[in-house]
Short mmCIF file of C-alpha atoms in Angstrom, two decimals:
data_model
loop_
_atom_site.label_atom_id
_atom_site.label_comp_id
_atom_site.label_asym_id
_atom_site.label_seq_id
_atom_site.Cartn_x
_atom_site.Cartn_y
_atom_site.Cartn_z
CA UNK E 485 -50.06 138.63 -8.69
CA UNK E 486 -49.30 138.16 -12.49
CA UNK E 487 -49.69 134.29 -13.90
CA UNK E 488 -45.95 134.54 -15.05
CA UNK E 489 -44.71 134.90 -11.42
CA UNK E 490 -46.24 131.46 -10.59
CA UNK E 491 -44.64 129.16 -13.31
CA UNK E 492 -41.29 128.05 -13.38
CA UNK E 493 -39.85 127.95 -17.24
CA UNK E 494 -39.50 124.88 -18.56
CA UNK E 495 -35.40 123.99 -17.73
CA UNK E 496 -32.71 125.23 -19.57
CA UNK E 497 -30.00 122.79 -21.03
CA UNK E 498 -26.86 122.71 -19.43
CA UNK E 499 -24.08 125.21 -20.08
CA UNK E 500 -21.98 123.06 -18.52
CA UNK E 501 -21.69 119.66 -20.31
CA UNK E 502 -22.80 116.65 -18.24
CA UNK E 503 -19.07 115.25 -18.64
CA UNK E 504 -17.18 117.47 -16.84
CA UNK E 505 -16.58 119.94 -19.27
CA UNK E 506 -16.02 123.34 -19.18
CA UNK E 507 -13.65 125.32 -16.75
CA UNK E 508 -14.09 124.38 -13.26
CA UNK E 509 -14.63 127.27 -10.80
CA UNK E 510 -14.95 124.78 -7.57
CA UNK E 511 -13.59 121.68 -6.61
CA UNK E 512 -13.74 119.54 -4.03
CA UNK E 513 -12.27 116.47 -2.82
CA UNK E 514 -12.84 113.93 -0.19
CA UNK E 515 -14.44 116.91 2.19
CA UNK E 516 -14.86 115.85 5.43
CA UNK E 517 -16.64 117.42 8.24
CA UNK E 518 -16.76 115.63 12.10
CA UNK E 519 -18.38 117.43 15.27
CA UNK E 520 -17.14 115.99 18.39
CA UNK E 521 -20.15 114.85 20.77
CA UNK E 522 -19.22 115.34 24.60
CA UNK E 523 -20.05 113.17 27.18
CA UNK E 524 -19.02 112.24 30.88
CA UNK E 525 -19.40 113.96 34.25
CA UNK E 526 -17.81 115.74 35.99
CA UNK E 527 -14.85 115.71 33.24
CA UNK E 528 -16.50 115.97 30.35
CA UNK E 529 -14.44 114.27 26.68
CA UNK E 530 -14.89 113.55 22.88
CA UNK E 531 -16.72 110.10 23.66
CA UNK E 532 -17.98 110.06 19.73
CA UNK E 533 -18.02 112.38 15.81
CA UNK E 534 -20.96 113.24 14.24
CA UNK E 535 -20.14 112.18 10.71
CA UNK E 536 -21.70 115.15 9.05
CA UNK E 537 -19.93 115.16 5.81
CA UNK E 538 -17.77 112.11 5.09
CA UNK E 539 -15.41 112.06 2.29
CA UNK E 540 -17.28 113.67 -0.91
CA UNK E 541 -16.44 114.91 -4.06
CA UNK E 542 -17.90 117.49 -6.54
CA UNK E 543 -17.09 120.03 -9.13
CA UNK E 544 -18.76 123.13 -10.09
CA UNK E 545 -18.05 124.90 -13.56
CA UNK E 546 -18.25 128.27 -14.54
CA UNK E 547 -21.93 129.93 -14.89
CA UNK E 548 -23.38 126.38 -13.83
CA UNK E 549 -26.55 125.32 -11.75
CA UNK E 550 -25.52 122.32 -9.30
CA UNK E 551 -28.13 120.87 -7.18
CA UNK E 552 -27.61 119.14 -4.00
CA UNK E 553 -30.40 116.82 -2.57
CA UNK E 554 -31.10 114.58 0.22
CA UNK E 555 -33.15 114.39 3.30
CA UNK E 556 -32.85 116.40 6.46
CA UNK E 557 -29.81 115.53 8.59
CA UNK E 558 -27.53 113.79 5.22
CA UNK E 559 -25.40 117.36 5.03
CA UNK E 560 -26.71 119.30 2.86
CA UNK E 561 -26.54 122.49 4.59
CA UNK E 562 -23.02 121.63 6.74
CA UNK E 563 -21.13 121.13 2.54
CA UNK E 564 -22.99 124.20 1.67
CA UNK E 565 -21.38 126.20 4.87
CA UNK E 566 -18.01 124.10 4.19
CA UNK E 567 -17.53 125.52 0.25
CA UNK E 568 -18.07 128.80 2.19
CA UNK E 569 -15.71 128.47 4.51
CA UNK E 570 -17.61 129.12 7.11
CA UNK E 571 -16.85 125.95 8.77
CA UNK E 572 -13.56 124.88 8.86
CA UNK E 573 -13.26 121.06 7.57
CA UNK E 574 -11.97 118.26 9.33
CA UNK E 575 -10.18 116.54 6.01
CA UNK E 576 -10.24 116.77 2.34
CA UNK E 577 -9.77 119.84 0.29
CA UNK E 578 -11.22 122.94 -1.13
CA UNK E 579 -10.26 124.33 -4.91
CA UNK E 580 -11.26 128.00 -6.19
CA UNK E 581 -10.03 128.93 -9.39
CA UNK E 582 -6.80 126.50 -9.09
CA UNK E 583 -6.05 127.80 -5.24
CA UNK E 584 -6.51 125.93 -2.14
CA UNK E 585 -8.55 127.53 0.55
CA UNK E 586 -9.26 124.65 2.46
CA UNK E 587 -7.27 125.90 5.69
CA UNK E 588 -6.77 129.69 3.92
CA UNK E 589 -6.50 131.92 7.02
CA UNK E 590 -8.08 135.55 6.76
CA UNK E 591 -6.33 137.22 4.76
CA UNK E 592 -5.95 134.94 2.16
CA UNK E 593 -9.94 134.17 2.25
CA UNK E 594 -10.26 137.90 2.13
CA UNK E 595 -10.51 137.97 -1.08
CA UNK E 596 -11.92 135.00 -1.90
CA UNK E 597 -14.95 135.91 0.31
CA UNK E 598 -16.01 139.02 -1.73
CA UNK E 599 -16.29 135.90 -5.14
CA UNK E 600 -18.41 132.82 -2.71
CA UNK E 601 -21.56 134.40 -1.18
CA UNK E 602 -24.59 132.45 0.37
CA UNK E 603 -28.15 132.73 0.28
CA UNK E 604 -29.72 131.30 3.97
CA UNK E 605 -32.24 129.56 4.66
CA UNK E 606 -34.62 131.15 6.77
CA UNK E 607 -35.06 135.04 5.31
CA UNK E 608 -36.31 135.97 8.90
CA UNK E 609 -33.24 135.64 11.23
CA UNK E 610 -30.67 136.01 8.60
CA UNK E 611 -31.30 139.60 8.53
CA UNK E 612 -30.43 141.68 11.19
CA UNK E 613 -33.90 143.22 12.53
CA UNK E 614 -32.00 146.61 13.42
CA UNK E 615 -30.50 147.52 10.66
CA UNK E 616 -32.44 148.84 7.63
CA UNK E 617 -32.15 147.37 4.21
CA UNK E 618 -29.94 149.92 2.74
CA UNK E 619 -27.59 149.09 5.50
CA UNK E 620 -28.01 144.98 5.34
CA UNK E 621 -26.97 145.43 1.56
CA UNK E 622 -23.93 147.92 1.64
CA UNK E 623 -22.57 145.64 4.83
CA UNK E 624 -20.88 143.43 2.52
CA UNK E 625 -19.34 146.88 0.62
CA UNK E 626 -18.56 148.30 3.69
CA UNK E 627 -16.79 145.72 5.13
CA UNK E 628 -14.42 145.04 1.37
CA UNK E 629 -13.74 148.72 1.21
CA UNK E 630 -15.80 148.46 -1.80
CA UNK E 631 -17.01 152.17 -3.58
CA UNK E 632 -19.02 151.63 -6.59
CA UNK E 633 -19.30 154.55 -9.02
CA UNK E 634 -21.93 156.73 -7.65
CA UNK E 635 -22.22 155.28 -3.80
CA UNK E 636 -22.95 152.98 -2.25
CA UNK E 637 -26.66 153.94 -1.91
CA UNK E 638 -27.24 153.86 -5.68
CA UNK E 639 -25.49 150.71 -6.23
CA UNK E 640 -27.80 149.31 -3.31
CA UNK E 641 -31.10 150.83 -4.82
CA UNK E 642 -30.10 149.26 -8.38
CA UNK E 643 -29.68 145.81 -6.49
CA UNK E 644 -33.29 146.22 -5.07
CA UNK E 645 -34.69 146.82 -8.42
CA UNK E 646 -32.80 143.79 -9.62
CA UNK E 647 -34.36 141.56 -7.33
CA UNK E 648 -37.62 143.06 -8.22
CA UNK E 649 -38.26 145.58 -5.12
CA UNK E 650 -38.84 149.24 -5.20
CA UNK E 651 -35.76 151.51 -4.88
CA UNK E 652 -37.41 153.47 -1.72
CA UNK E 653 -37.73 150.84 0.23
CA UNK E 654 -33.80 151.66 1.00
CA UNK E 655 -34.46 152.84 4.85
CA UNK E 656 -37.09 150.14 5.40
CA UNK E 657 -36.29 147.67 8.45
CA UNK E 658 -36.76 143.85 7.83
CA UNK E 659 -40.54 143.31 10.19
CA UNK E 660 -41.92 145.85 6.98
CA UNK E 661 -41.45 143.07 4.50
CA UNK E 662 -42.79 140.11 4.21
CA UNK E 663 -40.91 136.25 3.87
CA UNK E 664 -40.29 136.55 -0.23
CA UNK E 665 -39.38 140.42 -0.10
CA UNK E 666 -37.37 139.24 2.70
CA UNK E 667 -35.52 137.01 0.77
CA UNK E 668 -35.43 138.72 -2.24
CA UNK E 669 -33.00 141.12 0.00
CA UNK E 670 -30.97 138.17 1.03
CA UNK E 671 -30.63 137.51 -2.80
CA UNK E 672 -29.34 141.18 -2.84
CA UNK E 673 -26.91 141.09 -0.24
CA UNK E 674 -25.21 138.01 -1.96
CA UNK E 675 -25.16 140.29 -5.00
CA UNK E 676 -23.82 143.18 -3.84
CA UNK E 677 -20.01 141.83 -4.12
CA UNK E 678 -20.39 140.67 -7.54
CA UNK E 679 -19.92 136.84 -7.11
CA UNK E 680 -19.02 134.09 -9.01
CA UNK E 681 -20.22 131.88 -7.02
CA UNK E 682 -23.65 131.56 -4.70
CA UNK E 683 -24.40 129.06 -2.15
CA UNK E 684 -28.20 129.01 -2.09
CA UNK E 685 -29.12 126.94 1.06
CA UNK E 686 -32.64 126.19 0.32
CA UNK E 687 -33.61 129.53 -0.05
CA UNK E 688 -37.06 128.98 -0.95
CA UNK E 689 -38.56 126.08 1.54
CA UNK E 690 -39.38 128.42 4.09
CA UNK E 691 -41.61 130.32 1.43
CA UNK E 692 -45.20 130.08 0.19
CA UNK E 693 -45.45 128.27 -2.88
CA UNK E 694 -46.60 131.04 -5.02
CA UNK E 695 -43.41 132.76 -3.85
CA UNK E 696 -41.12 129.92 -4.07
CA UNK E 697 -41.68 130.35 -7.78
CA UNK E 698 -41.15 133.75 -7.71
CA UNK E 699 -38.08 133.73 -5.58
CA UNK E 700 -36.73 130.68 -8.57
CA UNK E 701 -37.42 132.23 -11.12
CA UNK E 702 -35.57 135.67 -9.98
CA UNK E 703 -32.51 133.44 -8.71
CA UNK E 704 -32.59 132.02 -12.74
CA UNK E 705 -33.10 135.20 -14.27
CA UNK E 706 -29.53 136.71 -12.09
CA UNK E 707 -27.52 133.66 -13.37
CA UNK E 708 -28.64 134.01 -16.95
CA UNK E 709 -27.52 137.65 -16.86
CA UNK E 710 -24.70 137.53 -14.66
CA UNK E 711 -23.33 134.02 -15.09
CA UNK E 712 -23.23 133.49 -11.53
CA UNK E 713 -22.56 129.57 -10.69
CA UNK E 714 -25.05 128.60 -7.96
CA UNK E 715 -24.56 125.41 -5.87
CA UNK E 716 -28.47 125.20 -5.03
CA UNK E 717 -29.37 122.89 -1.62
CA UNK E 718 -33.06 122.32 -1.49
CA UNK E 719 -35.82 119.32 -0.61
CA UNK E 720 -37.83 119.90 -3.37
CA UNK E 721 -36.84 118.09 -6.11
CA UNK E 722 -39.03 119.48 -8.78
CA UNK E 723 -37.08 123.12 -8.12
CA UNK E 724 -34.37 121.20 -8.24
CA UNK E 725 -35.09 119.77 -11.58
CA UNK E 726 -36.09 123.28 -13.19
CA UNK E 727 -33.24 124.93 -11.59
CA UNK E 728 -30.11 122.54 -11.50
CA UNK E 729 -28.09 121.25 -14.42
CA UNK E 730 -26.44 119.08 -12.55
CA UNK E 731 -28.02 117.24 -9.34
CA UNK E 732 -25.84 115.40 -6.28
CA UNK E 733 -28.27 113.15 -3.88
CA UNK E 734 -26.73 112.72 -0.25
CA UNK E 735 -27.54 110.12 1.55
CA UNK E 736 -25.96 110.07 5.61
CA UNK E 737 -22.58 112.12 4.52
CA UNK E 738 -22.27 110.90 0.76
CA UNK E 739 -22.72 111.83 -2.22
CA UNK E 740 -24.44 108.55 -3.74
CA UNK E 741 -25.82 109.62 -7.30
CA UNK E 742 -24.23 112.69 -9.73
CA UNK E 743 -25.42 112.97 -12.97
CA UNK E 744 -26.61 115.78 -15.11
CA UNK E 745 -30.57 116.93 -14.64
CA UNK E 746 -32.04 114.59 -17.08
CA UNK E 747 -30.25 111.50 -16.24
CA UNK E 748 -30.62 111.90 -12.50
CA UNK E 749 -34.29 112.36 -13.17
CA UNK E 750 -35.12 110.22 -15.92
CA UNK E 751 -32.67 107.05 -15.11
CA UNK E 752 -31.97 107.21 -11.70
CA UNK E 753 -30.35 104.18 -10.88
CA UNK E 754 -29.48 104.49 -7.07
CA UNK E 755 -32.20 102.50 -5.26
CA UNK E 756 -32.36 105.38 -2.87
CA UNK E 757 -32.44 108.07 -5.49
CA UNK E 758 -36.03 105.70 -6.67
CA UNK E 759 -37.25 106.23 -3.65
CA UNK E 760 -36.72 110.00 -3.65
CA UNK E 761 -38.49 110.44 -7.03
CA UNK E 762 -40.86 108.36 -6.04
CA UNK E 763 -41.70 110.34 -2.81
CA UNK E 764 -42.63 113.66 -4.41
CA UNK E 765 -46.15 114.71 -3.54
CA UNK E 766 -49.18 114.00 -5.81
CA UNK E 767 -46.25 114.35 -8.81
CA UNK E 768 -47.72 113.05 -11.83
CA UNK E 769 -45.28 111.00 -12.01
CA UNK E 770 -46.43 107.37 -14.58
CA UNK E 771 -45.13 104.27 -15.52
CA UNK E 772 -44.58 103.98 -19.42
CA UNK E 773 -48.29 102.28 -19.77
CA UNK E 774 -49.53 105.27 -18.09
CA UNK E 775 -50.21 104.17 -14.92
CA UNK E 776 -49.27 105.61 -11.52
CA UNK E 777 -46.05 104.91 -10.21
CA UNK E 778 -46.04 103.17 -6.44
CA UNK E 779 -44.53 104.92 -3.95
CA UNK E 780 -41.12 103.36 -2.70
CA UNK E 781 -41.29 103.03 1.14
CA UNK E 782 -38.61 102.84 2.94
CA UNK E 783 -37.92 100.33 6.10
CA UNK E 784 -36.53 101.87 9.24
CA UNK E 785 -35.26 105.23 10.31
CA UNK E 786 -32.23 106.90 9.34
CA UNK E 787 -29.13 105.36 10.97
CA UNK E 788 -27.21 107.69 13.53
CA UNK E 789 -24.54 109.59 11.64
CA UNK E 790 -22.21 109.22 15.07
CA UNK E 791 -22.31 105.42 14.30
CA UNK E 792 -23.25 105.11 10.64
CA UNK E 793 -23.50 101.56 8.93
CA UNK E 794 -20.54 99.77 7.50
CA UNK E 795 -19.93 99.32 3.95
CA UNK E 796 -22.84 101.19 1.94
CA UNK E 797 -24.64 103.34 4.46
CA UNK E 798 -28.21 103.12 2.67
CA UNK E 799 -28.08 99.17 3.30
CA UNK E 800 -29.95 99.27 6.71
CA UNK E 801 -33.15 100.83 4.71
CA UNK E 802 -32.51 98.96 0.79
CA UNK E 803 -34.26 96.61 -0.75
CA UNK E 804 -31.75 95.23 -2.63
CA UNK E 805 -29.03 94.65 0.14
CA UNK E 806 -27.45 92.06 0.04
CA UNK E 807 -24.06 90.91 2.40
CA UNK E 808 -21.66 92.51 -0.06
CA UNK E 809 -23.29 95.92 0.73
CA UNK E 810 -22.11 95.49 4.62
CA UNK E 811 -18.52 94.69 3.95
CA UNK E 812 -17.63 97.25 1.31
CA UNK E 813 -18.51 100.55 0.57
CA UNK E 814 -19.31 101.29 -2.87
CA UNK E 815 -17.50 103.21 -5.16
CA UNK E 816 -18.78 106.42 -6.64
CA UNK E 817 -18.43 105.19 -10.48
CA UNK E 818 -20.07 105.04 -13.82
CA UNK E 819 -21.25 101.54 -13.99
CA UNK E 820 -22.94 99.53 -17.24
CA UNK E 821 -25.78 101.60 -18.79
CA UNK E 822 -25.08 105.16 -17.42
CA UNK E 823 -24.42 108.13 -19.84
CA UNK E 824 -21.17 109.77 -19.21
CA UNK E 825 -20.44 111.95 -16.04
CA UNK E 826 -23.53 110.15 -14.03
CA UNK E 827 -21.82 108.25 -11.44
CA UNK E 828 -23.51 106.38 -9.15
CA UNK E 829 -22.00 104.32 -5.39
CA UNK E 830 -24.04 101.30 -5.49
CA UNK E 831 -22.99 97.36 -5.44
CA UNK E 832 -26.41 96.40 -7.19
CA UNK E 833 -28.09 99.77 -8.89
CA UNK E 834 -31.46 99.40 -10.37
CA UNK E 835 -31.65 99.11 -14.46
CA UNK E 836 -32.27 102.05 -16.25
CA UNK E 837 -36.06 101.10 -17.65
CA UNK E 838 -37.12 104.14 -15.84
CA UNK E 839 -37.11 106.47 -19.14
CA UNK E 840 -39.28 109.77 -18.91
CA UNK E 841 -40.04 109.44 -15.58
CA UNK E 842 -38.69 112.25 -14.06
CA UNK E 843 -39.87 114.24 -17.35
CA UNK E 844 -43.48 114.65 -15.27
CA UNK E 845 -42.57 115.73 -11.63
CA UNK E 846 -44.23 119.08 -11.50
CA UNK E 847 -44.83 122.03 -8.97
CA UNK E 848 -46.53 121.51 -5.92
CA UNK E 849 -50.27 120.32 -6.44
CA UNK E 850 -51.42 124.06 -4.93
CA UNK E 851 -49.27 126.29 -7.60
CA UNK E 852 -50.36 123.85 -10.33
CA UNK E 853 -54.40 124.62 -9.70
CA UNK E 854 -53.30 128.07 -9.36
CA UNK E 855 -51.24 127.78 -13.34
CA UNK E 856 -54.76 125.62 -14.19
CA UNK E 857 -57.01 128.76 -13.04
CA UNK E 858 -55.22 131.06 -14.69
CA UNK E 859 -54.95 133.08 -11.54
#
């Protein structure tokens, strides 16, 4: 394994002005997803909602990077399948290129499908173990009547060099490969219909680390030469940081910090966005005197998304709560000190003397000693 396939690049700046500039390719307003629970016996009825998503708001621009962060359960993965539309919402709406698709039936998403692809998750079940790769990849051609110039098959066997696999690996079955080849053919599926716009649903935290950076940089390398936008859902925030030019932390259903990469990371001002940063792994992460930042630990366990906290939802767990958190819900603004198009939903956000801190979060501590060895 080359050095080069182990280090992310250094971040790119944003194509997509921090403000809101540019042409928007997605938007979405006040998106709202509920599961009913079921209860009772031997009648069994809606007795509560799972709050998954609760009333957010985002916008993704043309060719752009947007990262969306948060901790397991705050849905992540549920707006990801949402923009998709493979969920149907409960409330809000769903812009793509200036048309609603929020409640589009099938034929109208028809088309709109073959333009907002997904990368999932886990690369071994989202790959159908009996069909072979040639077939996983033209599925998506197959299925949009699609007939590139030449067949399918060579369009297919240029994907897989794309992604960095050999061309003759075309009648190979998933069990041959292993979890980054695996998802580098998940990377070619959502290629194969010529997107302009990829869902990647942490596609790289079910990966070794020395192939998370592989399986990066690849996804950076597509978007600088096709100009794909990419709303990218991950844990880690240091990919996030060297992928994303614009970040989103959820919190229980919200959205409750949007800003553009460097802001997010070097003035966070969201008391639970702190506590993120400050949560990364052995990050050399330092105060400005150089010494080592404390971890922020949090009180209590997440509330219950079927009964979540009133007024600001992070309250339960903040340090800073105080009894105008529990009777209104804050705003998603710009408040005092933030640069433009960083908003931020919090009564009483932290000052922004947190300059450069996010400038050291790094890889995790294994793929740095493996950059430091020159392995």
């Amino acid at each position: 394994m080359k050095k080069e396939d182990l280090v992310l690049p250094a971040p790119r700046e944003s194509a997509a002005p921090a403000g809101g500039a540019g042409e928007p390719l997605l938007v979405v307003e006040g998106l709202t997803k509920h599961f009913p629970v079921k209860g009772g016996f031997p009648i069994r009825r809606t007795v509560g909602q799972v709050q998954a998503v609760d009333g957010i708001d985002l916008t993704v621009h043309v060719g752009e990077s947007f990262g969306l962060v948060g901790e397991s359960g705050c849905g992540k993965s549920t707006t990801g399948r949402l923009i998709t539309r493979l969920l149907e919402p409960t409330a809000g709406t769903i812009t793509y290129q200036g048309k609603d698709i929020t409640h589009a039936g099938r034929k109208e998403l028809a088309p709109v499908r073959s333009e907002i692809q997904m990368i999932f998750q886990d690369p071994y079940s989202s790959l159908n173990p009996r069909q072979t790769v040639g077939k996983i990849i033209s599925g998506p051609m197959e299925i949009n009547g699609i007939d590139p110039a030449g067949g399918r098959e060579k369009r297919v066997r240029e994907l897989l060099e794309i992604v960095g696999l050999n061309p003759e690996h075309y009648n190979r079955f998933p069990h041959e490969f292993s979890g980054g080849q695996r998802q580098r053919i998940g990377v070619a599926r959502a290629l194969a219909l010529e997107p302009k716009l990829i869902v990647a649903d942490e596609p790289v935290s079910a990966l070794d680390v020395s192939i998370q950076a592989q399986v990066v940089n690849l996804l950076q390398q597509v978007q600088r030469d096709l100009g794909i936008a990419f709303v990218f859902i991950a844990h880690d925030l240091a990919v996030v940081r060297h992928f994303s030019q614009r970040v989103a932390v959820m919190y229980l259903g919200k959205i409750i910090e949007v800003g553009d990469r460097a802001s997010i990371y070097s003035r966070p001002r969201h008391p639970y966005t702190h506590a993120l940063l400050s949560a990364v792994p052995e990050a050399r992460v330092t105060d400005g005197d150089g010494a080592r930042r404390e971890r922020i630990r949090l009180a209590g366990d997440v509330p219950s998304p079927i009964s979540p906290p009133s007024g600001c939802r992070f309250r339960t767990r903040c340090w800073k709560a105080q009894d105008k958190c529990a009777a209104e819900e804050p705003p998603l603004v710009r408040i005092t000190g933030n640069h433009e198009g960083h908003l931020t939903a919090c009564h009483f956000p932290e000052e922004p003397t947190t300059e450069g801190r996010g400038e050291d979060i790094v890889l995790d501590p294994a793929l740095a000693a493996l950059e430091e060895a020159g392995e």
